CSV table of C-alpha atoms in Angstrom, one decimal:
chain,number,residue,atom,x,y,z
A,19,UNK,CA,0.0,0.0,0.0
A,20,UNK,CA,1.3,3.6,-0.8
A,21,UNK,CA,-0.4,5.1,2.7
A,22,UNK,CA,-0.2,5.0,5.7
A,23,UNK,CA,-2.5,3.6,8.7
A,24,UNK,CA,-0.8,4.8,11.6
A,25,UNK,CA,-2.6,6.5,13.8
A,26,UNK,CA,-5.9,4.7,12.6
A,27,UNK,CA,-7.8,2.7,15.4
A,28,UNK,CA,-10.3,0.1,13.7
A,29,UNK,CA,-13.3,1.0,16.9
A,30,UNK,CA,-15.6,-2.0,16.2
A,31,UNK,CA,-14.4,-5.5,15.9
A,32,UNK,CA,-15.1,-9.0,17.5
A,33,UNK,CA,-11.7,-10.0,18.2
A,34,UNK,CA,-11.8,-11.4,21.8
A,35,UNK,CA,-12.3,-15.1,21.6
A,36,UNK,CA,-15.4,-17.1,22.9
A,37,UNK,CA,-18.0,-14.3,23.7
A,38,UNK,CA,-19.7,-14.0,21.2
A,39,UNK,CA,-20.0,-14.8,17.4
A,40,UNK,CA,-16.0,-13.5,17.1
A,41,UNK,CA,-13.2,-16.4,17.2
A,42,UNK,CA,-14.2,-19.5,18.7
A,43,UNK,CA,-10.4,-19.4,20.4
A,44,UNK,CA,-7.4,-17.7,21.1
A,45,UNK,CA,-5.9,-18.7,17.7
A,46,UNK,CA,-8.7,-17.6,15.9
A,47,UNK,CA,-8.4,-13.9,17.8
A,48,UNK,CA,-4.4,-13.9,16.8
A,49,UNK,CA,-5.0,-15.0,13.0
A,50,UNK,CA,-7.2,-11.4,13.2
A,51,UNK,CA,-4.3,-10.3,14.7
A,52,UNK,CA,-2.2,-11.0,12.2
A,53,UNK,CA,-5.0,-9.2,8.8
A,54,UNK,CA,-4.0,-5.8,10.9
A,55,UNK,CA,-0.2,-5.9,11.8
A,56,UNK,CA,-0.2,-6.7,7.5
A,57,UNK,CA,-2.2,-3.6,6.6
A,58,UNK,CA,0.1,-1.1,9.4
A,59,UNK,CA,-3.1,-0.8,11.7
A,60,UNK,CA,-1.4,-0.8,15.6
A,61,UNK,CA,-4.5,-0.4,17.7
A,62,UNK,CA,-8.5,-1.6,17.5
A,63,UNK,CA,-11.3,-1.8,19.8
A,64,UNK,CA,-12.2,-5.1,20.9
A,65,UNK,CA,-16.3,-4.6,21.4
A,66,UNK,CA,-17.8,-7.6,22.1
A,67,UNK,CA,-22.0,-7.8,21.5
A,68,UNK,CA,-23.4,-6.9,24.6
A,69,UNK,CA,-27.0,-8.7,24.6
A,70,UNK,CA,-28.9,-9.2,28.0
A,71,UNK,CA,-30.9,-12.5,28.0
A,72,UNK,CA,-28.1,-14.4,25.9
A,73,UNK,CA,-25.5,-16.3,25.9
A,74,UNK,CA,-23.4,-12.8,24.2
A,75,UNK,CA,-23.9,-10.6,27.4
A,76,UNK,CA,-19.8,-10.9,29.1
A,77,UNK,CA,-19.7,-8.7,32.1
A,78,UNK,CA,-17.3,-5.8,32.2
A,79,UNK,CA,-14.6,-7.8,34.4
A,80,UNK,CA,-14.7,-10.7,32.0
A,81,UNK,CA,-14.5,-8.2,29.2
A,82,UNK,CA,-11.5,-6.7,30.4
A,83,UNK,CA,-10.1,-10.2,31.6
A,84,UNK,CA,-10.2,-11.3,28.1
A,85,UNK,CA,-8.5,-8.3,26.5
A,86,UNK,CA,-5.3,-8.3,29.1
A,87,UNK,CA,-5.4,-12.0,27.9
A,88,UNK,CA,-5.3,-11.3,24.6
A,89,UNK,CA,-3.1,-8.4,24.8
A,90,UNK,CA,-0.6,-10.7,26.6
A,91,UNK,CA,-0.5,-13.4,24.1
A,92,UNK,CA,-0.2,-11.1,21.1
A,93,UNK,CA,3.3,-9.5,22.8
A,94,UNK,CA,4.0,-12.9,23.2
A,95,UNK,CA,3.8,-13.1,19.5
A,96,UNK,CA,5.1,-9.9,19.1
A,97,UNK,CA,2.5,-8.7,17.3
A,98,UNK,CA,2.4,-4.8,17.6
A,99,UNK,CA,-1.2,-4.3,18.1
A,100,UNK,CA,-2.7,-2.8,21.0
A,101,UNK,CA,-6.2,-3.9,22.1
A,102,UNK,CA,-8.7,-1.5,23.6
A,103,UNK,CA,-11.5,-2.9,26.1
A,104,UNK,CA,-15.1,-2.0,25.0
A,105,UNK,CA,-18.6,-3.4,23.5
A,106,UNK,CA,-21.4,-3.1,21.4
A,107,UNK,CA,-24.2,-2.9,23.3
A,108,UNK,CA,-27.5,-3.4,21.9
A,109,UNK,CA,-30.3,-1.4,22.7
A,110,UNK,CA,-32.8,-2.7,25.2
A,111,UNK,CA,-34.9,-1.4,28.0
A,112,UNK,CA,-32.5,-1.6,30.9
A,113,UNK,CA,-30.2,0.3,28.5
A,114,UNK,CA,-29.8,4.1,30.0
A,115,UNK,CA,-29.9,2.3,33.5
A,116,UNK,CA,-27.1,0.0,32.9
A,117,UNK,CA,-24.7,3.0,31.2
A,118,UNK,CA,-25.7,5.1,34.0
A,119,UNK,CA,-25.0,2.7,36.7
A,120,UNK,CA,-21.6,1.7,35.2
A,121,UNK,CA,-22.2,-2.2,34.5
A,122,UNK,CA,-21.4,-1.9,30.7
A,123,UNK,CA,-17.9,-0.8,28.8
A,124,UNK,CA,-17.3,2.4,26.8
A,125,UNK,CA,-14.4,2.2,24.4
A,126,UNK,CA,-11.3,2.7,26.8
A,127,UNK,CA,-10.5,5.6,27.8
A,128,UNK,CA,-12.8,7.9,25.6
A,129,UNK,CA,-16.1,7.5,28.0
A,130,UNK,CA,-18.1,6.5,24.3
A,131,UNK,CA,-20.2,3.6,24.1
A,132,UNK,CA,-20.8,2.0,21.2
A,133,UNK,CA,-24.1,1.6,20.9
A,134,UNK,CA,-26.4,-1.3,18.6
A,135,UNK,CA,-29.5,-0.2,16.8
A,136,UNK,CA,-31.9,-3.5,16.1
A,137,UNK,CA,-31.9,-4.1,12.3
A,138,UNK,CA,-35.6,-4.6,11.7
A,139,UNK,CA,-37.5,-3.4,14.1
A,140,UNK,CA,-38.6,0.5,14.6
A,141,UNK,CA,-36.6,2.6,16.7
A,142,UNK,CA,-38.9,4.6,18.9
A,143,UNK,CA,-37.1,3.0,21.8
A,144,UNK,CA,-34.0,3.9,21.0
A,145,UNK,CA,-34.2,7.1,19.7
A,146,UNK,CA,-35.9,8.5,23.5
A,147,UNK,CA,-33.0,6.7,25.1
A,148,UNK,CA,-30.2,8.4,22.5
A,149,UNK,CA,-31.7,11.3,23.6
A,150,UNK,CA,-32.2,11.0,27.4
A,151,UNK,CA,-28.6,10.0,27.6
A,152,UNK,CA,-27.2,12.6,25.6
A,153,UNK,CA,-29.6,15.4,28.1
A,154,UNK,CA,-27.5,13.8,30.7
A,155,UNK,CA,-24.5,14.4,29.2
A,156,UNK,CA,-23.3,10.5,28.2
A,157,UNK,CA,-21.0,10.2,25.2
A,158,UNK,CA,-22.4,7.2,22.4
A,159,UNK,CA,-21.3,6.2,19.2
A,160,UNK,CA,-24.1,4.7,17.0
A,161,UNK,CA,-23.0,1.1,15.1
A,162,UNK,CA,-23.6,1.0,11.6
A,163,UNK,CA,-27.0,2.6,11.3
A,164,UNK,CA,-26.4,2.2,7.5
A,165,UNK,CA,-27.9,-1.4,8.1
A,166,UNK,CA,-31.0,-1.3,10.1
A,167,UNK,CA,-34.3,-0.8,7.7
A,168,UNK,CA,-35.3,2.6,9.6
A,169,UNK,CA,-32.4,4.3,8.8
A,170,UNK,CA,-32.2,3.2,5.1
A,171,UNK,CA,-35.4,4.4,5.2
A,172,UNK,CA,-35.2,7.7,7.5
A,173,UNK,CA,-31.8,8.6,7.8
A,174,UNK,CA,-32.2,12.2,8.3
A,175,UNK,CA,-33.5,11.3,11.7
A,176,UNK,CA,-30.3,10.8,12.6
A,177,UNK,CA,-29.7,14.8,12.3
A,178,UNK,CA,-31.1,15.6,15.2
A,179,UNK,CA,-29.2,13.1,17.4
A,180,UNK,CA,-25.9,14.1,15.6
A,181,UNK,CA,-26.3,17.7,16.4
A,182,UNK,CA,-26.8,16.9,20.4
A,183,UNK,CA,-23.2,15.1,19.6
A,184,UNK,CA,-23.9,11.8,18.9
A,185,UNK,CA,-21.2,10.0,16.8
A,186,UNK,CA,-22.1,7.6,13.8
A,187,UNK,CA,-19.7,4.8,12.9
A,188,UNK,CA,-20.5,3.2,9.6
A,189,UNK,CA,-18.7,0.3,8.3
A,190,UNK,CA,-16.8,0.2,5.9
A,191,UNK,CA,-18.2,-2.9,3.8
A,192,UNK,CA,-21.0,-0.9,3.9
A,193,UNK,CA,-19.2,1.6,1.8
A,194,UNK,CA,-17.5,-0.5,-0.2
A,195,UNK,CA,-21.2,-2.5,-1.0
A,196,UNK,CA,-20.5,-5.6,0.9
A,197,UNK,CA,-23.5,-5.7,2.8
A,198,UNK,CA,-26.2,-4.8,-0.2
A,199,UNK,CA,-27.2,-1.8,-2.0
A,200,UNK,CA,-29.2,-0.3,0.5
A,201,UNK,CA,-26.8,-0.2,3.1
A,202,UNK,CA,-24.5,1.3,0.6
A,203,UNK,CA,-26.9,3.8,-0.6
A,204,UNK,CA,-27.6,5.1,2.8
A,205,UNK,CA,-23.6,5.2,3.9
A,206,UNK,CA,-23.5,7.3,0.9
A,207,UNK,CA,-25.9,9.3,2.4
A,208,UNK,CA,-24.5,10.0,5.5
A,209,UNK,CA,-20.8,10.5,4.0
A,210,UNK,CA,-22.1,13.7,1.7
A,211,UNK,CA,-23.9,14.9,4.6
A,212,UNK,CA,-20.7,14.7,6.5
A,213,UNK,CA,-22.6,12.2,9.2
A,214,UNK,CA,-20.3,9.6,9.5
A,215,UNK,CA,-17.5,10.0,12.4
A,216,UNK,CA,-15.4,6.9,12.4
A,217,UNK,CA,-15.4,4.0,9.9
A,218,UNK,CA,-14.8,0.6,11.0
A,219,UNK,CA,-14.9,-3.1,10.1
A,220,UNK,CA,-17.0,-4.4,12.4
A,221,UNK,CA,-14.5,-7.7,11.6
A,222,UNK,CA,-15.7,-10.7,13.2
A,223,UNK,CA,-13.1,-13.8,12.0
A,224,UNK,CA,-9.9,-13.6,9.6
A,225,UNK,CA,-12.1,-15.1,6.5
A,226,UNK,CA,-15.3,-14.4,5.6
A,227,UNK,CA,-15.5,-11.1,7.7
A,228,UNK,CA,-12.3,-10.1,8.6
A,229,UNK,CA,-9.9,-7.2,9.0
A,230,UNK,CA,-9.9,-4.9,5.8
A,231,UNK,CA,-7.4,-6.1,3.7
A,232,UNK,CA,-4.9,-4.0,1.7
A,233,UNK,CA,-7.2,-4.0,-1.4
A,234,UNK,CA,-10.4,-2.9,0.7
A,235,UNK,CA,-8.4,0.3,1.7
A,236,UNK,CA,-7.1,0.8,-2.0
A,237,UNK,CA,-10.9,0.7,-2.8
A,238,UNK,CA,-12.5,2.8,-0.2
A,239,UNK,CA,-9.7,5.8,-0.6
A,240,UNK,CA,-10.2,5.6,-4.4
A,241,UNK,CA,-14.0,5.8,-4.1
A,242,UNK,CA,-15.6,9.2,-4.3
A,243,UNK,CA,-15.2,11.1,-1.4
A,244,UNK,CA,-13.0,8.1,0.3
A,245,UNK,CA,-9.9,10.2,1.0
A,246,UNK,CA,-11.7,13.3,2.6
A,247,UNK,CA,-13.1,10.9,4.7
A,248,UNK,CA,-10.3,8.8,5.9
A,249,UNK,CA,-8.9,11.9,6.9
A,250,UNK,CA,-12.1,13.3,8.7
A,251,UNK,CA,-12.3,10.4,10.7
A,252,UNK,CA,-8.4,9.8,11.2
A,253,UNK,CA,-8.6,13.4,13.3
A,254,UNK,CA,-11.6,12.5,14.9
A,255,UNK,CA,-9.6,9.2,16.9
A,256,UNK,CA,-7.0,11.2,17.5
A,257,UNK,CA,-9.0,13.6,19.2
A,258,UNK,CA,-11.1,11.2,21.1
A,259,UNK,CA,-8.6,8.4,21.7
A,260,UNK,CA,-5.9,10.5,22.6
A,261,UNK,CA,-5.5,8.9,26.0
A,262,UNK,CA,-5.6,5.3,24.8
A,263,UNK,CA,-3.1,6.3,22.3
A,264,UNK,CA,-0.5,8.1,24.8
A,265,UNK,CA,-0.7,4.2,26.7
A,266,UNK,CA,1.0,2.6,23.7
């Protein structure tokens, strides 16, 4: 590759191994390791689905247990690639009380979660909890609204949200049409309305739905508009990272 990704944290993967529908084990976890120390990418946030009532719901300690484990196995390796505790928490009704009571993970050190919309369903729910939380001051970072129906279908209700400082992370399959033309369309939307904040992978295994490789990136910076906003949201970790980058 003729750039650089230094500096660039991938914010939503499923790297730790046997929470959730990531790596079944530890060598599963370091074969992801290995798709981002080959591309230059030196830090990611391990975010783990967060879904109450299943068998995907780790606790915080177990979350954090399972990224110094990681961590210590990939130095083992010698694998420069720092891993940041965090999850993706799904939206449900016990949501705002369980951010607001500290039982679930922002992304390290920023005080963001990362926060699930459902796919399918509508978002009444979610939306009057976005917006309690952000009245009370809480920092969240929407996943990949791109993909859920009600967004593809009313994504300037995300406007709103975005102007009382929530953050949208779209993936980056999504831009690069890996996951249809509607999620496409609509991360197209966002991107010329200068809604998207951080792009991520939301990489689950080293295969099917893995790390972005070399070519991905190649793809994405020579789509329209995909150099502007590597850059946009390049600043934008700096700026809210800056303490889990001044740990490496």
């Amino acid at each position: 590759m003729n750039f650089s990704l230094d500096g660039f944290i991938d914010i939503h993967t499923h790297i730790l191994p046997g929470l959730d529908d990531g790596p079944k084990d530890i060598a599963g976890s370091i074969a992801m390791a290995r798709c981002y120390e080959k591309v230059g990418v030196k830090a990611i946030a391990a975010t783990p689905h967060f879904l109450p009532g299943t068998a995907w719901a780790a606790t915080k300690e177990r979350v954090l247990e399972s990224t110094q484990g990681l961590q210590l196995h990939l130095d083992r390796e010698k694998i420069d690639l720092k891993i940041i505790p965090g999850m993706e928490i799904a939206y449900h009704r016990k949501l705002e009380e369980r951010i607001l009571a500290n039982i679930v993970l922002p992304l390290g050190k920023t005080g963001f979660f990362l926060i699930e919309p459902s796919f399918q369903e509508e978002q009444e729910g979610l939306l009057a909890c976005l917006l309690s939380l952000l009245n009370k001051g809480q920092k969240l970072i929407l996943a990949h609204p791109e993909r859920a129906v009600f967004f593809q279908q009313n994504p300037q209700a995300l406007k709103k949200f975005i102007d009382l400082g929530l953050r949208i992370q779209v993936n980056a399959g999504s831009l690069l049409g890996y996951f249809g033309e509607k999620s496409k369309f609509t991360a197209e939307l966002l991107r010329k309305s200068n809604c998207i904040h951080f792009i991520a992978s939301d990489a689950h295994d080293h295969r099917k739905r893995g790390p972005l490789t070399a070519s991905d990136w190649e793809s994405l910076l020579a789509s329209p508009g995909g150099q502007e906003l590597f850059w946009s949201c390049k600043k934008i970790i700096s700026q809210t990272f800056h303490l889990d980058l001044l740990a490496q």
